Tab-separated table of C-alpha atoms in Angstrom:
chain	number	residue	atom	x	y	z
A	1	MET	CA	-27.155	-37.890	0.791
A	2	LYS	CA	-25.569	-38.789	4.284
A	3	ILE	CA	-24.481	-42.384	4.891
A	4	LYS	CA	-23.250	-43.332	8.049
A	5	PHE	CA	-21.607	-46.541	5.937
A	6	LEU	CA	-19.890	-45.482	2.764
A	7	PRO	CA	-16.906	-47.418	3.114
A	8	LEU	CA	-18.731	-50.285	4.129
A	9	ILE	CA	-19.931	-49.618	0.306
A	10	ALA	CA	-16.894	-49.317	-0.679
A	11	VAL	CA	-15.951	-53.307	0.148
A	12	LEU	CA	-19.214	-53.402	-1.650
A	13	PHE	CA	-17.525	-52.955	-5.236
A	14	ALA	CA	-14.173	-54.685	-4.170
A	15	ALA	CA	-16.537	-58.221	-3.415
A	16	THR	CA	-18.972	-57.369	-6.691
A	17	SER	CA	-15.160	-58.139	-8.973
A	18	ILE	CA	-14.037	-60.170	-7.131
A	19	MET	CA	-17.474	-62.320	-7.538
A	20	THR	CA	-16.914	-61.758	-10.746
A	21	SER	CA	-13.680	-63.315	-11.050
A	22	CYS	CA	-14.936	-66.703	-10.062
A	23	LEU	CA	-17.572	-67.114	-12.978
A	24	ASP	CA	-16.629	-68.847	-15.884
A	25	ASN	CA	-13.555	-68.534	-17.740
A	26	ASP	CA	-15.750	-67.134	-20.373
A	27	VAL	CA	-16.842	-63.378	-18.831
A	28	GLU	CA	-14.214	-60.503	-19.769
A	29	GLN	CA	-13.042	-60.520	-15.550
A	30	ILE	CA	-13.222	-56.913	-13.976
A	31	THR	CA	-10.574	-54.318	-12.778
A	32	TYR	CA	-10.691	-52.318	-10.890
A	33	THR	CA	-8.891	-49.194	-9.641
A	34	SER	CA	-7.540	-47.609	-6.894
A	35	GLU	CA	-6.652	-44.788	-7.218
A	36	THR	CA	-7.899	-42.661	-4.856
A	37	SER	CA	-6.970	-38.954	-6.380
A	38	ILE	CA	-8.903	-35.255	-6.613
A	39	THR	CA	-7.506	-33.726	-9.730
A	40	GLY	CA	-9.612	-30.233	-11.000
A	41	PHE	CA	-12.022	-27.903	-7.914
A	42	SER	CA	-14.098	-25.099	-8.849
A	43	LEU	CA	-16.763	-22.741	-7.951
A	44	GLY	CA	-19.876	-21.703	-9.656
A	45	THR	CA	-21.485	-18.842	-9.064
A	46	LEU	CA	-21.812	-17.135	-5.064
A	47	ASN	CA	-23.505	-14.037	-3.054
A	48	ILE	CA	-21.755	-10.867	-2.465
A	49	VAL	CA	-21.859	-8.186	-0.124
A	50	ARG	CA	-21.137	-4.927	-2.087
A	51	ILE	CA	-22.652	-1.469	-0.638
A	52	GLY	CA	-23.696	1.401	-3.074
A	53	LYS	CA	-26.669	4.484	-2.539
A	54	ASP	CA	-29.984	4.539	-1.384
A	55	LYS	CA	-32.605	6.597	-2.697
A	56	ASN	CA	-31.114	9.708	-0.491
A	57	GLY	CA	-27.590	9.280	-1.995
A	58	LEU	CA	-26.801	7.159	1.499
A	59	ASP	CA	-24.307	3.884	1.531
A	60	SER	CA	-26.272	1.141	1.586
A	61	PRO	CA	-25.321	-3.007	1.856
A	62	TYR	CA	-27.662	-5.422	-0.688
A	63	VAL	CA	-26.290	-8.843	-1.893
A	64	ASP	CA	-24.499	-9.100	-5.277
A	65	THR	CA	-23.670	-12.635	-6.991
A	66	LEU	CA	-20.046	-13.102	-7.828
A	67	ASP	CA	-18.885	-15.450	-11.058
A	68	CYS	CA	-16.503	-16.951	-8.962
A	69	SER	CA	-15.485	-20.243	-12.206
A	70	ASN	CA	-12.093	-18.816	-13.367
A	71	TYR	CA	-10.901	-18.272	-9.389
A	72	PRO	CA	-7.698	-21.251	-9.946
A	73	PHE	CA	-7.977	-23.455	-7.666
A	74	THR	CA	-4.339	-24.808	-5.864
A	75	ILE	CA	-4.395	-28.956	-5.714
A	76	ASP	CA	-1.582	-30.004	-3.802
A	77	GLN	CA	-1.715	-33.856	-3.627
A	78	ILE	CA	1.357	-34.695	-1.870
A	79	ASN	CA	-0.109	-32.811	1.045
A	80	ARG	CA	-3.860	-33.691	-0.219
A	81	THR	CA	-4.497	-30.241	0.608
A	82	ILE	CA	-6.330	-27.229	-1.824
A	83	THR	CA	-7.189	-23.493	-2.279
A	84	ASN	CA	-7.236	-20.461	-3.570
A	85	LYS	CA	-4.922	-18.647	-3.202
A	86	ASP	CA	-5.573	-15.573	-5.201
A	87	SER	CA	-8.785	-15.334	-2.155
A	88	LEU	CA	-11.560	-14.696	-2.983
A	89	PRO	CA	-12.925	-10.502	-2.470
A	90	VAL	CA	-13.618	-8.880	0.825
A	91	GLY	CA	-18.037	-9.874	1.703
A	92	THR	CA	-18.404	-13.304	-0.942
A	93	HIS	CA	-20.591	-15.226	1.224
A	94	ILE	CA	-18.888	-19.227	2.188
A	95	ASP	CA	-21.562	-20.297	3.780
A	96	LYS	CA	-24.144	-22.256	0.567
A	97	VAL	CA	-20.924	-23.512	-2.091
A	98	ILE	CA	-21.914	-25.470	-4.967
A	99	THR	CA	-18.068	-26.872	-5.806
A	100	SER	CA	-17.029	-28.987	-9.430
A	101	ILE	CA	-14.989	-31.558	-8.975
A	102	THR	CA	-14.103	-34.249	-11.261
A	103	TYR	CA	-11.841	-36.978	-9.929
A	104	ASP	CA	-10.665	-40.694	-9.998
A	105	ALA	CA	-12.865	-44.034	-10.784
A	106	GLY	CA	-15.431	-44.434	-7.190
A	107	MET	CA	-16.771	-42.059	-5.188
A	108	LEU	CA	-16.494	-38.721	-3.824
A	109	GLY	CA	-17.136	-37.890	0.609
A	110	TYR	CA	-17.096	-36.003	2.309
A	111	THR	CA	-18.024	-34.149	6.015
A	112	PRO	CA	-20.230	-30.843	5.829
A	113	LYS	CA	-19.485	-29.501	8.855
A	114	GLY	CA	-21.192	-30.287	12.401
A	115	SER	CA	-20.820	-34.419	10.924
A	116	ASP	CA	-19.171	-36.837	12.589
A	117	HIS	CA	-19.673	-38.974	9.051
A	118	ASP	CA	-19.397	-38.660	5.285
A	119	THR	CA	-21.799	-38.103	3.046
A	120	ILE	CA	-21.700	-38.966	-1.165
A	121	TRP	CA	-21.823	-36.005	-2.246
A	122	THR	CA	-23.224	-34.238	-5.920
A	123	SER	CA	-23.079	-31.026	-8.934
A	124	THR	CA	-25.936	-29.674	-6.576
A	125	ASP	CA	-24.658	-30.162	-3.255
A	126	SER	CA	-24.484	-26.648	-1.209
A	127	ILE	CA	-21.838	-26.967	1.374
A	128	ASP	CA	-20.490	-24.559	3.747
A	129	PHE	CA	-17.226	-23.859	4.211
A	130	THR	CA	-17.126	-21.116	6.304
A	131	ASP	CA	-14.115	-24.011	7.812
A	132	PRO	CA	-12.391	-25.788	5.651
A	133	VAL	CA	-13.783	-29.238	4.346
A	134	GLU	CA	-12.411	-32.414	4.002
A	135	PHE	CA	-13.093	-34.763	0.931
A	136	LYS	CA	-12.210	-37.775	0.121
A	137	VAL	CA	-12.732	-40.890	-3.069
A	138	TYR	CA	-12.992	-44.100	-2.680
A	139	ALA	CA	-12.220	-46.694	-5.037
A	140	TYR	CA	-14.332	-49.792	-6.393
A	141	SER	CA	-11.638	-51.792	-5.884
A	142	GLY	CA	-12.616	-50.938	-1.852
A	143	VAL	CA	-9.638	-48.354	-1.295
A	144	GLU	CA	-10.796	-45.491	1.688
A	145	GLY	CA	-8.771	-42.429	-0.519
A	146	LYS	CA	-6.527	-40.031	2.337
A	147	PRO	CA	-8.537	-37.329	2.848
A	148	TYR	CA	-8.316	-33.994	0.891
A	149	LYS	CA	-8.596	-30.225	3.352
A	150	VAL	CA	-10.215	-27.701	0.644
A	151	THR	CA	-9.413	-24.040	2.324
A	152	ILE	CA	-11.583	-20.938	-0.039
A	153	ASN	CA	-9.396	-17.638	1.120
A	154	VAL	CA	-11.800	-14.740	1.400
A	155	HIS	CA	-9.840	-11.553	1.963
A	156	LYS	CA	-11.200	-10.259	5.263
A	157	GLN	CA	-10.332	-6.380	3.798
A	158	GLU	CA	-11.517	-4.032	1.085
A	159	PRO	CA	-8.278	-4.241	-0.904
A	160	ASP	CA	-7.921	-0.738	-2.442
A	161	THR	CA	-9.133	1.215	0.854
A	162	ILE	CA	-7.073	2.769	2.588
A	163	SER	CA	-6.890	1.680	6.472
A	164	TRP	CA	-4.853	4.475	8.772
A	165	LYS	CA	-4.139	3.247	12.916
A	166	LYS	CA	-3.538	5.957	15.204
A	167	PHE	CA	0.748	5.476	17.027
A	168	ASP	CA	0.024	7.702	20.059
A	169	THR	CA	3.500	6.768	22.330
A	170	GLN	CA	5.608	8.104	20.470
A	171	LEU	CA	6.508	11.657	21.277
A	172	PHE	CA	9.272	13.742	20.596
A	173	ASN	CA	12.228	14.560	22.573
A	174	ALA	CA	12.102	17.977	22.763
A	175	GLY	CA	8.408	18.718	21.774
A	176	ASN	CA	6.324	20.679	19.119
A	177	LEU	CA	8.463	20.255	16.429
A	178	SER	CA	6.792	23.416	13.588
A	179	GLU	CA	7.875	23.397	9.563
A	180	GLN	CA	8.247	20.232	9.670
A	181	LYS	CA	9.740	18.152	7.186
A	182	ALA	CA	9.382	13.962	6.858
A	183	VAL	CA	12.174	12.466	5.155
A	184	TYR	CA	12.304	7.497	4.794
A	185	ALA	CA	16.496	6.337	4.583
A	186	ASN	CA	16.960	3.313	5.091
A	187	GLY	CA	13.502	1.661	7.611
A	188	LYS	CA	13.961	5.114	9.423
A	189	VAL	CA	11.124	8.001	9.537
A	190	TYR	CA	13.898	11.409	9.628
A	191	VAL	CA	11.527	15.437	10.640
A	192	PHE	CA	13.640	17.942	10.190
A	193	GLY	CA	11.503	20.437	12.846
A	194	LYS	CA	12.182	23.500	14.347
A	195	ASN	CA	11.315	23.846	17.511
A	196	GLY	CA	11.527	27.533	19.839
A	197	ASN	CA	14.520	28.983	17.998
A	198	GLY	CA	16.119	25.927	18.472
A	199	THR	CA	15.871	23.025	15.173
A	200	ARG	CA	15.933	19.228	15.000
A	201	ILE	CA	16.920	17.052	14.111
A	202	GLU	CA	14.967	13.679	14.654
A	203	TYR	CA	13.829	9.893	14.277
A	204	SER	CA	11.782	6.635	14.303
A	205	ASP	CA	12.189	3.314	13.241
A	206	VAL	CA	10.262	1.606	11.508
A	207	SER	CA	11.868	-0.574	10.085
A	208	ASN	CA	8.725	-3.880	11.285
A	209	ASP	CA	5.895	-1.484	9.835
A	210	ASN	CA	6.031	-0.123	13.701
A	211	PRO	CA	7.180	2.960	15.270
A	212	THR	CA	9.858	3.023	17.237
A	213	SER	CA	10.270	6.178	19.590
A	214	TRP	CA	12.361	8.955	18.241
A	215	VAL	CA	15.770	9.324	18.929
A	216	ALA	CA	17.255	13.119	18.351
A	217	VAL	CA	20.170	12.773	16.270
A	218	THR	CA	22.749	15.260	18.150
A	219	LYS	CA	26.512	14.333	16.680
A	220	ASP	CA	27.465	18.247	14.674
A	221	VAL	CA	24.154	19.378	13.588
A	222	PRO	CA	24.228	22.030	12.388
A	223	ALA	CA	22.588	25.761	15.121
A	224	ASP	CA	20.261	26.710	12.456
A	225	ILE	CA	18.971	23.866	10.239
A	226	ASP	CA	16.501	25.200	7.453
A	227	THR	CA	14.173	21.841	7.820
A	228	TYR	CA	12.585	22.957	4.642
A	229	SER	CA	15.631	21.753	2.692
A	230	ALA	CA	15.508	17.893	3.657
A	231	THR	CA	15.691	15.674	0.269
A	232	ALA	CA	17.323	12.014	0.732
A	233	CYS	CA	19.081	10.933	-2.201
A	234	ALA	CA	21.711	8.349	-3.070
A	235	GLU	CA	21.504	6.615	0.327
A	236	TYR	CA	22.228	10.364	2.178
A	237	ILE	CA	19.930	13.580	3.398
A	238	TYR	CA	21.268	16.592	2.413
A	239	PHE	CA	20.154	19.564	3.804
A	240	LEU	CA	21.035	23.474	3.946
A	241	ALA	CA	22.275	25.051	7.164
A	242	ARG	CA	22.155	29.411	7.594
A	243	PRO	CA	23.682	31.766	7.710
A	244	ASN	CA	25.647	30.915	4.552
A	245	LYS	CA	22.993	27.927	3.162
A	246	GLN	CA	25.558	25.836	3.767
A	247	LEU	CA	25.443	22.387	2.203
A	248	TYR	CA	25.678	19.291	4.537
A	249	LYS	CA	24.363	15.349	4.214
A	250	LEU	CA	23.237	13.488	6.700
A	251	ASP	CA	23.861	9.596	6.761
A	252	VAL	CA	21.466	7.667	6.645
A	253	ASN	CA	22.916	4.002	8.860
A	254	SER	CA	25.988	6.434	10.969
A	255	ASN	CA	23.482	9.480	11.644
A	256	GLU	CA	26.651	11.375	11.303
A	257	ILE	CA	26.579	14.972	9.600
A	258	THR	CA	28.922	16.340	7.325
A	259	SER	CA	29.637	19.544	5.292
A	260	VAL	CA	29.973	18.601	1.438
A	261	GLY	CA	32.407	21.232	-0.870
A	262	ARG	CA	31.735	24.762	-0.399
A	263	GLU	CA	29.415	25.950	-1.977
A	264	THR	CA	26.096	27.495	-1.002
A	265	PHE	CA	22.126	28.090	-2.561
A	266	GLU	CA	19.662	29.148	-1.409
A	267	MET	CA	17.012	26.347	-1.871
A	268	LEU	CA	17.133	22.309	-2.700
A	269	ILE	CA	13.850	21.264	-4.949
A	270	GLY	CA	15.073	17.663	-4.342
A	271	GLY	CA	16.620	14.753	-5.354
A	272	ASN	CA	17.027	12.283	-8.245
A	273	ASP	CA	17.607	8.726	-7.281
A	274	ILE	CA	18.566	7.896	-10.300
A	275	LYS	CA	21.235	10.166	-11.574
A	276	SER	CA	22.319	10.239	-7.724
A	277	GLU	CA	22.306	14.888	-7.706
A	278	LEU	CA	20.668	17.128	-6.876
A	279	TYR	CA	18.569	19.624	-7.764
A	280	ALA	CA	19.113	23.029	-6.037
A	281	VAL	CA	19.053	27.309	-6.846
A	282	LYS	CA	21.610	29.455	-5.417
A	283	GLU	CA	21.447	33.046	-5.265
A	284	GLY	CA	22.435	35.527	-7.933
A	285	GLU	CA	23.473	39.161	-8.598
A	286	LYS	CA	20.214	38.178	-11.114
A	287	GLY	CA	18.452	36.266	-8.565
A	288	ARG	CA	17.381	32.356	-7.594
A	289	LYS	CA	19.228	30.258	-11.091
A	290	SER	CA	19.315	26.080	-10.418
A	291	GLY	CA	20.962	23.890	-11.982
A	292	ILE	CA	22.023	20.195	-11.123
A	293	TYR	CA	25.562	19.498	-7.661
A	294	LYS	CA	26.156	16.480	-8.194
A	295	GLU	CA	29.769	14.730	-7.623
A	296	ASN	CA	30.423	18.004	-5.771
A	297	THR	CA	29.979	19.580	-8.038
A	298	TRP	CA	28.122	22.390	-9.191
A	299	THR	CA	26.215	22.201	-12.878
A	300	GLU	CA	23.484	26.083	-13.548
A	301	ASP	CA	20.922	25.338	-16.031
A	302	ALA	CA	21.416	26.946	-19.872
A	303	ASN	CA	18.233	28.234	-18.963
A	304	PRO	CA	18.766	28.310	-14.978
A	305	PHE	CA	14.908	28.861	-13.482
A	306	THR	CA	13.487	31.999	-12.001
A	307	LEU	CA	9.976	31.292	-9.828
A	308	PHE	CA	11.065	29.187	-7.453
A	309	PRO	CA	9.188	30.529	-4.283
A	310	ALA	CA	11.428	30.461	-0.882
A	311	GLY	CA	10.161	29.834	2.466
A	312	LYS	CA	7.434	26.666	1.338
A	313	PRO	CA	8.535	22.513	0.865
A	314	PHE	CA	9.167	21.431	-2.037
A	315	PHE	CA	8.402	17.704	-2.994
A	316	SER	CA	9.343	16.244	-6.112
A	317	ASN	CA	9.000	12.720	-7.606
A	318	THR	CA	11.356	10.909	-10.748
A	319	THR	CA	10.783	8.775	-13.075
A	320	THR	CA	12.130	6.737	-15.922
A	321	ALA	CA	10.259	7.525	-19.266
A	322	SER	CA	8.677	4.256	-20.818
A	323	TYR	CA	9.854	5.005	-23.921
A	324	ASN	CA	14.251	5.835	-22.502
A	325	SER	CA	15.306	4.380	-19.505
A	326	ASP	CA	17.676	7.061	-19.565
A	327	ILE	CA	15.519	10.084	-19.898
A	328	THR	CA	13.375	10.861	-16.358
A	329	THR	CA	10.730	12.999	-15.869
A	330	THR	CA	11.334	15.252	-12.021
A	331	ILE	CA	7.759	16.749	-11.053
A	332	ALA	CA	8.436	19.602	-7.550
A	333	LEU	CA	5.349	20.616	-6.042
A	334	CYS	CA	4.321	23.201	-3.210
A	335	ASN	CA	1.865	25.445	-2.170
A	336	SER	CA	1.669	29.427	-3.778
A	337	THR	CA	2.117	32.173	-2.253
A	338	THR	CA	0.526	34.611	-3.943
A	339	ALA	CA	-2.897	35.878	-2.744
A	340	ASN	CA	-4.772	35.260	-6.259
A	341	ASP	CA	-3.235	31.469	-6.721
A	342	THR	CA	-5.919	29.452	-6.422
A	343	ALA	CA	-4.100	26.124	-7.878
A	344	ALA	CA	-1.102	24.631	-6.150
A	345	LEU	CA	2.337	24.932	-7.608
A	346	VAL	CA	3.506	21.764	-10.401
A	347	PHE	CA	7.169	22.006	-11.823
A	348	ASN	CA	8.541	19.816	-14.188
A	349	ARG	CA	11.412	19.179	-15.374
A	350	ILE	CA	13.236	16.894	-17.714
A	351	SER	CA	16.641	15.514	-17.709
A	352	SER	CA	17.418	15.592	-21.471
A	353	ASP	CA	16.506	19.259	-21.529
A	354	ASN	CA	18.429	19.853	-18.291
A	355	LYS	CA	15.759	22.467	-17.670
A	356	TRP	CA	12.295	23.154	-14.804
A	357	GLU	CA	8.777	24.565	-16.572
A	358	LYS	CA	5.811	25.406	-14.411
A	359	ARG	CA	3.399	22.946	-15.625
A	360	MET	CA	0.613	24.054	-17.202
A	361	GLN	CA	-2.230	22.044	-15.322
A	362	ASN	CA	-5.336	21.297	-16.654
A	363	LEU	CA	-7.341	20.568	-14.005
A	364	PRO	CA	-5.616	22.028	-11.097
A	365	LEU	CA	-4.682	20.795	-7.943
A	366	PRO	CA	-6.079	23.501	-5.249
A	367	ASN	CA	-3.665	26.415	-3.081
A	368	LEU	CA	-4.024	24.179	-0.695
A	369	GLU	CA	-2.369	25.626	2.950
A	370	ASN	CA	0.680	22.903	3.904
A	371	ILE	CA	-0.147	20.604	0.881
A	372	THR	CA	2.021	17.410	0.867
A	373	MET	CA	2.760	15.325	-2.760
A	374	ILE	CA	3.509	11.744	-2.343
A	375	TYR	CA	4.644	8.983	-4.094
A	376	TYR	CA	2.072	5.835	-3.795
A	377	ASP	CA	1.140	2.988	-5.258
A	378	GLY	CA	2.395	4.171	-8.204
A	379	LYS	CA	0.007	7.312	-8.433
A	380	LEU	CA	1.049	11.176	-7.338
A	381	TYR	CA	-0.977	12.487	-4.870
A	382	ALA	CA	-1.697	15.407	-2.771
A	383	PHE	CA	-3.563	15.813	0.430
A	384	GLY	CA	-3.316	19.018	2.818
A	385	GLY	CA	-5.000	21.844	4.903
A	386	GLY	CA	-7.799	23.558	4.354
A	387	TYR	CA	-8.903	26.153	0.965
A	388	LYS	CA	-11.594	28.053	0.852
A	389	GLU	CA	-14.362	25.546	1.246
A	390	ILE	CA	-12.229	22.805	1.244
A	391	LYS	CA	-12.110	21.019	5.058
A	392	PRO	CA	-8.133	19.524	5.894
A	393	PHE	CA	-6.272	16.566	4.725
A	394	SER	CA	-10.731	16.501	3.793
A	395	GLN	CA	-9.348	13.955	1.015
A	396	PHE	CA	-6.679	12.915	-1.324
A	397	TYR	CA	-5.700	14.845	-4.966
A	398	CYS	CA	-4.556	12.409	-7.692
A	399	SER	CA	-2.808	12.195	-10.826
A	400	THR	CA	-1.262	9.611	-12.814
A	401	ASP	CA	-0.210	11.866	-15.610
A	402	ASN	CA	2.778	13.873	-13.871
A	403	GLY	CA	0.535	16.463	-13.098
A	404	LEU	CA	-0.982	17.458	-15.345
A	405	CYS	CA	-4.344	16.839	-13.814
A	406	TRP	CA	-5.547	16.701	-10.724
A	407	ARG	CA	-8.494	15.053	-9.857
A	408	PRO	CA	-10.100	14.314	-6.078
A	409	VAL	CA	-9.915	10.713	-5.011
A	410	THR	CA	-14.050	10.021	-3.856
A	411	GLU	CA	-13.364	6.329	-2.651
A	412	CYS	CA	-10.758	4.093	-0.709
A	413	MET	CA	-8.480	5.712	-0.959
A	414	ALA	CA	-9.548	8.243	1.920
A	415	PHE	CA	-8.836	9.867	5.730
A	416	PRO	CA	-12.047	8.633	7.311
A	417	ALA	CA	-13.773	11.900	9.562
A	418	GLU	CA	-16.123	9.930	11.528
A	419	VAL	CA	-16.132	10.524	14.915
A	420	SER	CA	-18.621	8.028	16.671
A	421	ASP	CA	-20.531	4.481	16.693
A	422	THR	CA	-23.081	4.507	18.134
A	423	GLU	CA	-22.933	0.103	17.224
A	424	ASN	CA	-19.486	0.048	18.612
A	425	PRO	CA	-18.067	2.425	21.279
A	426	ASN	CA	-14.802	1.144	21.090
A	427	ARG	CA	-14.134	1.444	17.553
A	428	GLU	CA	-10.753	3.473	17.027
A	429	TYR	CA	-11.524	6.409	14.735
A	430	ILE	CA	-9.201	9.050	13.862
A	431	ASN	CA	-10.488	12.101	12.623
A	432	PHE	CA	-7.721	13.466	10.475
A	433	PRO	CA	-9.568	17.234	10.442
A	434	ASP	CA	-9.147	17.646	14.163
A	435	LEU	CA	-5.825	16.435	13.668
A	436	TYR	CA	-4.305	19.064	12.274
A	437	ASP	CA	-6.103	22.206	14.012
A	438	THR	CA	-5.419	20.789	16.652
A	439	HIS	CA	-1.825	20.517	16.286
A	440	HIS	CA	-2.110	23.298	14.333
A	441	GLY	CA	-1.545	22.608	11.448
A	442	ASN	CA	1.626	21.523	11.750
A	443	TYR	CA	2.563	18.135	10.757
A	444	SER	CA	4.857	15.892	8.080
A	445	CYS	CA	4.873	13.284	5.694
A	446	ALA	CA	6.568	10.371	4.446
A	447	VAL	CA	6.346	6.804	2.311
A	448	THR	CA	7.989	3.403	3.225
A	449	PRO	CA	8.416	2.236	-0.166
A	450	LYS	CA	7.808	-1.499	-1.224
A	451	LEU	CA	9.723	-4.346	-0.018
A	452	GLU	CA	11.049	-5.901	-2.189
A	453	ASN	CA	11.402	-9.373	0.711
A	454	GLY	CA	9.184	-11.589	-0.329
A	455	THR	CA	6.948	-10.698	1.996
A	456	SER	CA	4.038	-8.697	2.870
A	457	ARG	CA	6.106	-5.346	4.496
A	458	GLY	CA	6.238	-1.727	2.765
A	459	ASN	CA	3.931	0.378	1.879
A	460	PHE	CA	3.648	2.572	4.317
A	461	ILE	CA	2.379	6.183	4.428
A	462	TRP	CA	3.613	8.182	7.892
A	463	ILE	CA	2.127	11.338	9.132
A	464	VAL	CA	4.532	13.106	11.819
A	465	TRP	CA	1.998	15.713	13.566
A	466	GLU	CA	3.013	18.158	15.467
A	467	ASP	CA	3.777	16.171	19.436
A	468	GLY	CA	5.755	13.630	17.569
A	469	SER	CA	2.707	11.024	16.941
A	470	ILE	CA	2.238	9.011	14.331
A	471	CYS	CA	-0.953	7.962	11.100
A	472	ARG	CA	0.105	5.197	9.948
A	473	GLY	CA	-1.701	4.128	6.359
A	474	ARG	CA	-1.475	1.295	3.464
A	475	ILE	CA	-3.931	0.834	1.218
A	476	ASN	CA	-4.882	-3.000	2.128
A	477	ARG	CA	-4.390	-5.035	-0.780
A	478	LEU	CA	-0.849	-3.421	-1.131
A	479	GLY	CA	0.266	-5.817	2.928
A	480	PHE	CA	-1.540	-8.362	1.739
A	481	THR	CA	0.946	-11.671	1.961
A	482	PRO	CA	2.047	-12.514	-1.651
A	483	LYS	CA	0.908	-15.778	-3.026
A	484	TRP	CA	3.448	-16.982	-6.018
């Protein structure tokens, strides 16, 4: 019911109170409250667009219902605003909303969308909240309350879907780089790679979530770097340089490079930031032997591991054991060089045992070409080039049990492969399989951790291609601004 003179009704309430007080003294006087606060606000059941499968197995949208009664709304009584800090799921319809509102005695009015006057609110009203709506309480005493601005927030992105963006203007100074290894440190993505007969180190500042132009590290750079050895650990990036595989470190604050100790190594498997130690392999008379390099001291494992294949980049991740914070588990992964191996190689190391073991995988990870492993959103993910019928960059493989089982990700966390859109021809598409082929399989990857500064910054995956162009991806919900 629309009432153009709703304030006049509130005045009549007050007049009724005055007339009552003028009667005989035996008649009880009535005093009406002047409180005009809204004390509670909630939603009912709303429609939501979901995506399902039709009879042909193709994605098809349909309308479902969603109980929104449990979504909390914050009422700011000082600024007179009401909003839900936890946004409703993407696709929720808020153009026909049934509300439940509690307020002080009197009447509640609101201004419908497209109207210039108030309407009395009832619990059966279907209200359009696509734009904020103002509500106000009219007290029986005649007081007109200050309006509340009600805003219903709805996610504009599917929270668990990863979104990608490509940057084409950031190209390497030295031209194309092959045999790449990317490392994130101190707000920068460093790429170690080969250019012709030489090796290069270049970095891009991604601290503002957008890459800057590549900058070459030129001071005191060794002539022949083992690019696959680049490993971040305790505010440094360590790497080896030929011919004697001397260990070097790059200070990520000053970009200065210095040699470390006198030890030489065959390979670097990974770094343990928690314990500030490097996992390395030395070449001895009886083959390769694993151990720890910490504080300029080499300690060979009591049971040295000898089965690490040479000439491949290793990707590692270390986590703390849930049952004991002093114990860490490190997972290392690389592509297998054995012709008959159908699975990638996964190795694990528990700090209390001080030894490496080859992990026997219950659900093996396919032996993808140029494989990469990242730790992202609390899980291990792997991806890379093709293998048999598997196409390059066709999907992620995920492990939540330290590399025991690898399951292909079929929804949300995905590489887009669409190349055309007749309805929206200006829409940007990124075709990862084509990019992989165009760049001859040369790429590297690094991950920006969540930046603990109360913002939505960080949590990006950076894929760097042969020429220095970059693809940036992030799960949408990891970029939502914190509400609490």
